[in-house]
Amino acid sequence: MHKKKIAGAAASLTAAALLLTACGTGTGTEGGNAAADLTEQIAAVTDDQLDGVTITMSRMFGDCEETTQGVTDPSLAASECEAIQILTNQFNDENEYGITVERLGGADWHSYYDAFNASVAGGEPADIANLHDYSMSDYAQRDQLLAFDAEAVGIDLSDSTTQAQSSVVYDGDTYAVPFDSHAILAHINTDILGAAGYMGEDGRPIMPTSADELLEMAAAVKEKTGTYLFSLGVANDDMAWRMFYSLVRQQGSDVVSADGEAQIDTPEAAAALELMNELIEGGYIHTDADYAGSIDEWKDGKSAILVNGTWVVNEYAATAPFGYAVADFPALMGEPAVWASSHMWVLPRQRDDDPVAYRAALEFASFLYDNTDVWAVATGHIAPRVSVVESAAYQAAPNREFYTSTALDAIRFVPQIDNWTAVKDLIHTQLEEVWFNGKDVAAALGEAQSRVEQQLD
């Protein structure tokens, strides 16, 4: 029962857990003694103190109040928004403490961080908040998140994937609870691939295993069906960047090394960018499409494969107007590897460092971790727990068996460095210079290298 998870671990919390810093979002405490005191206070919170506590939750995923009012059965969820709101309803209805979670904002991820940053700057962030893995370190290094001992609060991170375990740690301390991984996949119009001769007798698409096979496939699709091979957001979207990053990682490289050094002007990055250029120059990718445009293009039967994420699998399985299949993004340049990210839950530091509110937020975080299977099945995202991904129930969800390889072996998170978004944008700008303005590959990668070095310094 959730009720015993933290209460039964009070000694462990007191001895080893929440390594807290002094500055946070305006707390007046100072030094290690204050951190130890807060640790003991959180561990000492009683069930009676939790009874009737209300905490706030900041999350992305949009608004869906009309369709989730009073709903507590997660199997009824048909979207990310409905899944997270119904889980919240379920926690409010069933948790043994009487804790109530109220939503504080629900914007989609494009505008989410502006609102979250404003709440942090104003000293009034939510008690529990939604972040991506690549942004967590920015807040942790500014002492704006609570660090905690996951095991001591009943969260078994040893069941999580290696990527999930590493993503929640900053500077040796755990600052987050993983909720999912999400990666790019190949969403396939099987009617087009069948006409081009790329469907097997087993009814599954025949995917390329090298760059040469990819180009042969692209030419065959164009010749026999008159369509593009790929639709992906190239204009004003990150999807093409994610494809580039996947191709770099398939060669065992990265754009930032493990010790934090820029490594963009490399043979691996050049090979990845040159392959994408061949696809564009051959007329196998339409560069005018943004994210929404790429989806429309694919749904209109103008391309064989949409490069998009795990988050649309359920939707397309139910609504695609043609034969639909999903597959791992193909390993074209070496080892299976694909861009991935994750959603996670963090506890923003509060001005008053109220141990009761922190304890209540940890209970909700524990509940969400226990229900990552529900979230993953309802949304298409990859569960961050090995036991869930390998379970019969998860594998029985639509198409999950066809990207288990991505879930367990191929996902590659971006480097966990401060200001990752700025670094990524500098690289992406130079890729667009190649795609839209004809800039030389070597010149673009050289400039990206120089600019990222300056940013990292």
PDB file of N, CA, C and O in Angstrom, residues 14 49 75 99 124 136 197 304 350 428:
ATOM      1  N   THR A  14      16.189   9.612   6.751  1.00  0.00           N
ATOM      2  CA  THR A  14      16.954  10.437   7.670  1.00  0.00           C
ATOM      3  C   THR A  14      18.446  10.223   7.479  1.00  0.00           C
ATOM      4  O   THR A  14      19.234  11.158   7.515  1.00  0.00           O
ATOM      5  N   GLN A  49      -0.846  14.200   9.483  1.00  0.00           N
ATOM      6  CA  GLN A  49      -0.461  15.480   8.887  1.00  0.00           C
ATOM      7  C   GLN A  49      -0.789  15.533   7.401  1.00  0.00           C
ATOM      8  O   GLN A  49      -1.087  16.593   6.855  1.00  0.00           O
ATOM      9  N   SER A  75      -8.246   3.252 -18.405  1.00  0.00           N
ATOM     10  CA  SER A  75      -8.447   2.563 -19.680  1.00  0.00           C
ATOM     11  C   SER A  75      -9.323   3.369 -20.633  1.00  0.00           C
ATOM     12  O   SER A  75      -9.370   3.084 -21.830  1.00  0.00           O
ATOM     13  N   ILE A  99      -4.859  13.067   0.327  1.00  0.00           N
ATOM     14  CA  ILE A  99      -4.150  14.111  -0.417  1.00  0.00           C
ATOM     15  C   ILE A  99      -4.945  14.461  -1.672  1.00  0.00           C
ATOM     16  O   ILE A  99      -5.475  13.576  -2.348  1.00  0.00           O
ATOM     17  N   GLU A 124       6.843  30.870  -6.628  1.00  0.00           N
ATOM     18  CA  GLU A 124       5.625  30.111  -6.335  1.00  0.00           C
ATOM     19  C   GLU A 124       5.421  28.991  -7.346  1.00  0.00           C
ATOM     20  O   GLU A 124       4.387  28.918  -8.020  1.00  0.00           O
ATOM     21  N   MET A 136      16.198  19.127 -17.018  1.00  0.00           N
ATOM     22  CA  MET A 136      16.260  18.962 -15.567  1.00  0.00           C
ATOM     23  C   MET A 136      17.518  19.573 -14.972  1.00  0.00           C
ATOM     24  O   MET A 136      17.476  20.243 -13.937  1.00  0.00           O
ATOM     25  N   GLY A 197       7.101  -2.859 -53.564  1.00  0.00           N
ATOM     26  CA  GLY A 197       7.763  -4.151 -53.383  1.00  0.00           C
ATOM     27  C   GLY A 197       8.498  -4.310 -52.083  1.00  0.00           C
ATOM     28  O   GLY A 197       9.413  -5.138 -51.984  1.00  0.00           O
ATOM     29  N   ALA A 304       5.655   7.404 -48.108  1.00  0.00           N
ATOM     30  CA  ALA A 304       5.550   6.041 -47.585  1.00  0.00           C
ATOM     31  C   ALA A 304       5.747   5.974 -46.083  1.00  0.00           C
ATOM     32  O   ALA A 304       5.096   5.184 -45.398  1.00  0.00           O
ATOM     33  N   GLN A 350      10.539  25.003  -2.585  1.00  0.00           N
ATOM     34  CA  GLN A 350       9.565  25.988  -2.147  1.00  0.00           C
ATOM     35  C   GLN A 350      10.197  26.949  -1.140  1.00  0.00           C
ATOM     36  O   GLN A 350      11.140  26.589  -0.434  1.00  0.00           O
ATOM     37  N   HIS A 428      21.287  23.004 -34.872  1.00  0.00           N
ATOM     38  CA  HIS A 428      20.141  22.948 -35.777  1.00  0.00           C
ATOM     39  C   HIS A 428      20.184  24.102 -36.781  1.00  0.00           C
ATOM     40  O   HIS A 428      19.859  23.926 -37.973  1.00  0.00           O
TER      41      HIS A 428
END
